[in-house]
Amino acid sequence: MTRLVLTLACSIGVLGPAGCGDRSGSAAPAGLEQGLVITSTPVAAALLRELVPESMTVEVVVPEGADPLGWQADDAAVVRLRQAELIVFHGTGPERWSRTLSLPSSRIHLLADTVRTGLILSEEAITHSHGLGGEHSHREPVFGTWLDPAMLRPQGEQLVEALIRIEPGQETLIRANLAAWIGSLREASAVVERMRSLEPRSQLVADREGYAYLARALRLDLVDPEDVDETRPSVWFHGGIAGDDVVTLGWPDPLEWSAESRGFGETLAQRLASLEQAIAEAE
Amino acid sequence: MAEPAIELRGVAFRYQGPGGFRLHVDRFDAQPGEVVACVGPSGSGKTTLLDLLAGRRVPGEGAVRVASADLGRLDLAGRRRVRLTRLGIITQSLSLVAHLTALENILLPAILMGRTPRPHARAHELAGALEIGHLLGRRPKRLSQGERQRVAVARGLLLEPLVVLADEPTGHLDAARSALVIDLLRMHADSHAACVFLATHDQDVVSAADRSFDVRELTSEPIGDSA
Amino acid sequence: MRALARLAWLYASRTPVQTAIVSVGVAVSLALLVTGRVLISRAEMSLTARAEAVPLVAGAPGSRFDLALALLYFRPTPIAPMTMGDVEDAATLGRGVVVPVHASLTAGGDPVVAVGYEFFEQRALAAAEGRFPIRLGEAVLGWDTARRSGLVVGDTFRTDRRELFDLSVASPIVLRVVGVLAHTGSVDDGAVFVDIQTAWLAEGILHAHAAAATLPDDQIQTRTERSVVVEPTSRTERDVSAAEQADVHMHADPRSLPVTGALVFPASDKDLTILQTRLNGDGRLQAVRPVALVRELFDVVFRLRPVLDGVTGLLAATSIAMIVLAAVLAARLRSEEFEALDHLGTPRSFVIGLVVAQTAINLLLGMLLAGLLVAGAAWSLDRWLGV
């Protein structure tokens, strides 16, 4: 009886007009631009360009020269993002601007998801209090996961799976690109292994936490310029005054890394080699 | 001699209702162009005689021939057809249709026969002659009894019938309007060689008729032998 | 025949009260006869169309009907929420698009439905004016909601206050109209759509502090250079301006955020089966196929068909008796007219024809009126349901 009453109530309660003009969800939504992949930083774009086939287009939504950490997306940028078949975000700090935007989450690929267990939480917490909640802080993962070759590889591998989902016809080509890219990472990995075996005493100095993954891979301390231990040799990624046991690398900001004319792996290997040399000099 | 417009031979009819009576007509003729007045007190059988002539009642015996139609040989539908197409009927109760205007009531025979253009002009002509031209848009309930009567007279003459059967056509009219109706009926008889048979109490009507008779005479002996 | 039609129409038009009474009687009888069937058939069509458009709905365990009603028709039903973690896990299976839906708010009595952006894509909705929501606090109105409320792009409105006396319930937020959906002829027309995060903002899970700095002193507990502690009793409206959006944050684990449920659009039939099996797998969630639910629903409704047929039969018999009675009474009322027609020599068949024609006119008018009544009933029902 209860079931009958419920059924009747349902039948009356949901009387709506006929003809919803609905469609099944299996078809691709209208308005998508085929083969368009949009990402948030030049680094991710460089990674993508080594993996995607020529038929796909890679765009960076943040304008060139803008700081992704402080940039705010305008409406046109959001509309453009919605047209992408795949949106590739780091999933750490660089897409802070996207948090409150209405984006197609099913088409967003987060590089950090692949290495979530290895993420380092930022020390730069925002602390405040309100209402009855008392003082509290918000911590988020540090960006720069691409500076550790061991973390970079699985990110590339998972990214390829996302690319194949939108371009299944190009799977062979995409996997070939992946294989070549993995090959290009070998040298960088070798540099890291070599440096780890040397067990350097140096401290790495940077005012951005983005180098934390690299420091962890090398088993080195990453310190803020204000907390430098002057009794130990130090390598500054940028800034700093060179001395007997201080070496300055002059690296670009990690978020502005691009592959330049070389491949992603080769660029990383060269940078790591320069870091290896700088540490040797400092010590 | 022309064929009589009305011809009754050996007609016997028994009226069964309260105050019943027996009507017997051995022979009665009325000629085209003749105005005949039938008089007699109420309940003496004037209306019954008109009904026999209109084919609304059928005699037990004898023949009734009106406007060249032998009513005794016709069935009910045939008699109705004769009434509609050849006779002009003006009833004592006036028989106006309440929801139709005066004009529509006048035009009713034409509407029923499916004719419209010419009867319109004829209806206006008759209404003018009867001084009801300005009342044609009104419905019967907004007309006086005299005005209604003139509408009924106009309707009876609309299709220029060969025989007009009129029951008290001036019963609700003053002397002046009565004269209008009498003149119109007279004119119709003259101009269309039509026979106008009237049942009336009105002495002016009787005086204007070519001849008159008392209906009570019909129960004993034939009367009105035509010339 | 022309004379018959002319006289019948003259009678009908010159006796409007009588014609109206009989026609209305006929109309009500006919409307009663057909309304039930029309509404059931309408419900079936509507339910089936919408159910077919969404292959699978997922939510917390409980009444399957409540879940489907809440997610497909935005009806307020007492169902437990699922979490965004569940939605993300379902999406991670990679077998289709999983769209979170949170229908916990109303504005002016209309449901405010918070959805993932893919809701608009998967349901092929288009904006007749403006655009879909991009930021927190932005809303796109269904076609009927826009017409009813008179709101246009650029206007603002408030969500309804949910609890007057419970201070722990977040106060209404201000929503800004950024678009109006094209007419769909579905329940979407009677709703307001916002991004899923706006619902959490409305529920107080997401919040910003920038506005606190501008609050009057009587709503502030303490104010220092670095922090402002707001009185817990402060219940101001909340308007998240574009400037404040950068400061919006939450204290909860994003995976624990509540949603009423999720619409699932699998990539293929195989994916549908796999998704349904996986989602129903451990009993923490339930996945329901709306089409199957609708079939089940109407199986029960149609089991009542003999009762409905009986009632319809009785109504039909009553209606016929009423029409015959009306014809007989009309004939009596018109006896003088028929007597007059008889005097003039009108054929009896013509008089009978007049009665039949009058009845036909009344039936025709009644049927027209019945059509209007049925349409009106359906329209009123739609209005009542907020469709």
XYZ file of C-alpha atoms in Angstrom, chain A residues 19 33 61 71 75 82 85 96 104 188 191 222 253:
13
model
C 9.331 16.721 -25.121
C 37.250 22.442 -30.629
C 45.638 30.087 -21.112
C 46.701 35.981 -12.634
C 35.396 35.500 -19.046
C 35.453 25.249 -22.091
C 38.882 18.732 -25.395
C 44.741 28.961 -7.948
C 34.225 21.156 -17.245
C 68.439 13.768 -16.165
C 72.473 13.111 -13.081
C 65.983 23.841 0.490
C 61.495 30.861 -12.420
